Short mmCIF file of C-alpha atoms in Angstrom, two decimals:
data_model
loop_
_atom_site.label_atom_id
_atom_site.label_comp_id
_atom_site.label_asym_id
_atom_site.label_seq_id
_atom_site.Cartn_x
_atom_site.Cartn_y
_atom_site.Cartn_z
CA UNK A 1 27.80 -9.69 -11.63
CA UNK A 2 29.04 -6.71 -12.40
CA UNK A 3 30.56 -5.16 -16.02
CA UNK A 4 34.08 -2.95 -15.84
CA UNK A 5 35.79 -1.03 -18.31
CA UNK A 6 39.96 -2.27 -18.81
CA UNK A 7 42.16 -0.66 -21.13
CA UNK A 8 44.68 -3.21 -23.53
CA UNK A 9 47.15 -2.03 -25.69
CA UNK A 10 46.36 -2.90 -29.48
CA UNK A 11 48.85 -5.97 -29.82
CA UNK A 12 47.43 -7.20 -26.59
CA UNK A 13 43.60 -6.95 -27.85
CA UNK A 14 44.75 -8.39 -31.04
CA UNK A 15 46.15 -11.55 -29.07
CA UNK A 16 42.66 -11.59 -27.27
CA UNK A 17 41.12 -11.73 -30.76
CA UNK A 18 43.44 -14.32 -31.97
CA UNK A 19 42.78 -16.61 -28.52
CA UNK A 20 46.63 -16.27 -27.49
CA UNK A 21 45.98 -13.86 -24.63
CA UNK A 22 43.53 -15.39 -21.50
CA UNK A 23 45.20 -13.36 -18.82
CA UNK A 24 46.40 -10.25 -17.80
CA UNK A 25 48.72 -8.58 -14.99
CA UNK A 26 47.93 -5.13 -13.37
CA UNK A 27 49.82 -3.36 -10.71
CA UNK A 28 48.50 -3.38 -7.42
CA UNK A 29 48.17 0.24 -5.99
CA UNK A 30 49.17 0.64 -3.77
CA UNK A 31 51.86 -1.72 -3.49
CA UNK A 32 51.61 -3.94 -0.08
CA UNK A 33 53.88 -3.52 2.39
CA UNK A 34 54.98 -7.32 3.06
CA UNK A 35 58.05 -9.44 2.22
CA UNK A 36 58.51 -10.90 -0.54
CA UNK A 37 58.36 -15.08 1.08
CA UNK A 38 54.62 -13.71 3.30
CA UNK A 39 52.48 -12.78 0.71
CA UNK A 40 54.19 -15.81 -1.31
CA UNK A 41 53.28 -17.89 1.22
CA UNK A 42 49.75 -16.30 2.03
CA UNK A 43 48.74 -16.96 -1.93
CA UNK A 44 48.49 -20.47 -0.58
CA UNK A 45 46.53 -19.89 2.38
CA UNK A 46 43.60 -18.57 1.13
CA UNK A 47 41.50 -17.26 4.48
CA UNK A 48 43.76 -14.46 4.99
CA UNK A 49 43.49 -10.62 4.85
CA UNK A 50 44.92 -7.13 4.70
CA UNK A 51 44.35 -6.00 8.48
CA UNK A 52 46.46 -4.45 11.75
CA UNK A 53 46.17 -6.19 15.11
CA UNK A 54 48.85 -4.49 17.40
CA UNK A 55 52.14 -4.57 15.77
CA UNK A 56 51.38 -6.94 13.25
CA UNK A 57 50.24 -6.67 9.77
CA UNK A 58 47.80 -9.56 8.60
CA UNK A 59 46.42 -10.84 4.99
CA UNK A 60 43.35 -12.38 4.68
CA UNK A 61 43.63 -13.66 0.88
CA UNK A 62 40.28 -13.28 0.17
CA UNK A 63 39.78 -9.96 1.51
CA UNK A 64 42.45 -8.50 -0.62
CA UNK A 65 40.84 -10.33 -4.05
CA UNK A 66 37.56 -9.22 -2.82
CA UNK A 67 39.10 -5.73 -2.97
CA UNK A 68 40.35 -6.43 -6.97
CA UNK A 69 39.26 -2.73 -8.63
CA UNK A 70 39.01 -5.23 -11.72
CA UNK A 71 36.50 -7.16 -10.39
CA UNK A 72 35.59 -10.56 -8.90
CA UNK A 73 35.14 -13.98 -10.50
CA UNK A 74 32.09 -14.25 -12.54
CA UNK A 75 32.32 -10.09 -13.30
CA UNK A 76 33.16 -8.75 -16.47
CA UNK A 77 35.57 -6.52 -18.18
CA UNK A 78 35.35 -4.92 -21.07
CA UNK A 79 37.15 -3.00 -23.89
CA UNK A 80 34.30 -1.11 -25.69
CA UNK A 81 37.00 0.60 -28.32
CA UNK A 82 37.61 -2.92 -29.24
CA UNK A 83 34.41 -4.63 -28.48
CA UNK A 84 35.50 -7.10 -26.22
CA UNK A 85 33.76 -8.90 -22.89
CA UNK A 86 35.78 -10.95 -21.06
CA UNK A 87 34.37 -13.55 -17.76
CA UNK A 88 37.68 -13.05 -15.10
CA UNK A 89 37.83 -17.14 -14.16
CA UNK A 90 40.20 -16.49 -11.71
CA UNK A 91 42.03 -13.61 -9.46
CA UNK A 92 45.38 -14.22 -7.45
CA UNK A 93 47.86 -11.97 -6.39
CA UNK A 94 51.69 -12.37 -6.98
CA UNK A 95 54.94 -10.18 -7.75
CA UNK A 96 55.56 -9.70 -11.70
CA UNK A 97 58.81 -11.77 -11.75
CA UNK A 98 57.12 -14.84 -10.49
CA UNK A 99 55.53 -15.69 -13.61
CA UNK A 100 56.07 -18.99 -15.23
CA UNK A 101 56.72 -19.50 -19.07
CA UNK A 102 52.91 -21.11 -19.21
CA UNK A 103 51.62 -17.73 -17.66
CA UNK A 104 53.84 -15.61 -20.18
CA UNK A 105 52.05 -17.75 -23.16
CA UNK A 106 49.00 -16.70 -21.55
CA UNK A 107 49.78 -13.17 -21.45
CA UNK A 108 49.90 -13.45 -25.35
CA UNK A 109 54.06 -14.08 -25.77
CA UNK A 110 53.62 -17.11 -28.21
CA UNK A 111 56.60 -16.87 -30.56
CA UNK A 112 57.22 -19.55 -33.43
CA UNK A 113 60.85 -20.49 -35.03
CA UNK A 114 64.33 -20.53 -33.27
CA UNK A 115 62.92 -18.70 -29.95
CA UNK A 116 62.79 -19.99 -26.66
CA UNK A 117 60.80 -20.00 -23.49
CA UNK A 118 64.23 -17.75 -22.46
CA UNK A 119 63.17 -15.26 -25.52
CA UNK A 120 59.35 -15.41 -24.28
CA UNK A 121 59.96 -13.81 -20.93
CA UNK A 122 63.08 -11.02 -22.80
CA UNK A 123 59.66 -10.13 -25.04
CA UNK A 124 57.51 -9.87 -22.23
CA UNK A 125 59.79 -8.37 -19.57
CA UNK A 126 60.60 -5.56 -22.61
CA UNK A 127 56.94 -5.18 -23.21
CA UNK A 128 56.33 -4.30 -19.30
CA UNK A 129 59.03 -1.88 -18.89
CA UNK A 130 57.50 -0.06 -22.35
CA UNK A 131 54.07 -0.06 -20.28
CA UNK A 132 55.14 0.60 -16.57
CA UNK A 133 57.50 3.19 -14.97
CA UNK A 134 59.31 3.34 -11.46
CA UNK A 135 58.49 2.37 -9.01
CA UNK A 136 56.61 -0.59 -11.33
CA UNK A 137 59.23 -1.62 -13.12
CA UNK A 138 60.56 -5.36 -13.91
CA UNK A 139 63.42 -4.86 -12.11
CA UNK A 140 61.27 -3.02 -8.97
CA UNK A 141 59.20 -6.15 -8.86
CA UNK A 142 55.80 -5.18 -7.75
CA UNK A 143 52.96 -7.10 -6.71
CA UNK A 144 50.10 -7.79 -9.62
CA UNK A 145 46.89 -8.59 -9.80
CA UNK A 146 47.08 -11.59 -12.01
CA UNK A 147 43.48 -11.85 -13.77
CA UNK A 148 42.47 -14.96 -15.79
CA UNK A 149 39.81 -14.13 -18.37
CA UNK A 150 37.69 -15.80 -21.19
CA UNK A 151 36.22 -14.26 -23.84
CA UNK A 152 32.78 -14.06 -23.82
CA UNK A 153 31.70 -12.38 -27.32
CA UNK A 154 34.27 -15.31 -28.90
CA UNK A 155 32.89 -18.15 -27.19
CA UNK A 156 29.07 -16.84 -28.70
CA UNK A 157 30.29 -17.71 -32.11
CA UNK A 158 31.56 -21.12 -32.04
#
């Protein structure tokens, strides 16, 4: 297992705090060169990796996690200015406009009141763009890491 260092914004560390945030999305770099419906397709065929043979370009799924600068599952990441630990449960690759509503209210976006799901993903998408410039836009659609985490130093003191 091994420990890495991950920098969060201070809204987003307070969400980890509070228990709203369990995941987070980081640009891939750099960005694959694949259509969009192959490596949409690949994330559900898991043996498949980043490789040449000829002409054509091939994804071995596990490879590419295995290649994660964040990590693996079971490693850890940690803010020390905020003196967090997080596990990463789970690793999976995907373009930042694919995520659902759930995965937005696991970024941290949990709103209360009038708002909708709809107003979830305007917070979120206007959070991004604040945080990313071309070409890793919201509108430029990259491909993420998407990095499922628990936190470790919370789960100590139930």
């Amino acid at each position: 297992m091994k420990e890495r260092p991950i920098i969060f914004k201070p809204e987003m560390i307070k969400a980890i705090l509070e228990g709203r945030k369990t995941q987070t999305r980081r640009v891939i770099k750099p960005q694959p060169a694949l259509s969009v419906s192959y490596l949409g397709h690949v994330s559900l065929v898991r043996e498949f990796s980043f490789c040449r043979e000829g002409n054509m370009e091939i994804i071995k799924y596990q490879d590419l996690i295995k290649k994660c600068p964040y990590g693996k599952i079971g490693d850890r990441i940690h803010n020390l200015i905020a003196g967090i630990t997080l596990e990463i449960t789970d690793i999976k690759v995907e373009r930042v406009q694919e995520i659902s509503i759930v995965d937005i209210e696991r970024e941290g976006f949990i709103y209360s009141g009038n708002l909708k799901p709809k107003d979830n993903l305007t917070e979120f998408t206007r959070f991004w763009d604040s945080t990313h410039k071309e070409p890793y836009r919201w509108e430029d659609n990259p491909y993420v890491w998407v990095i499922k985490f628990r936190n470790i130093k919370e789960e100590a003191k139930k």
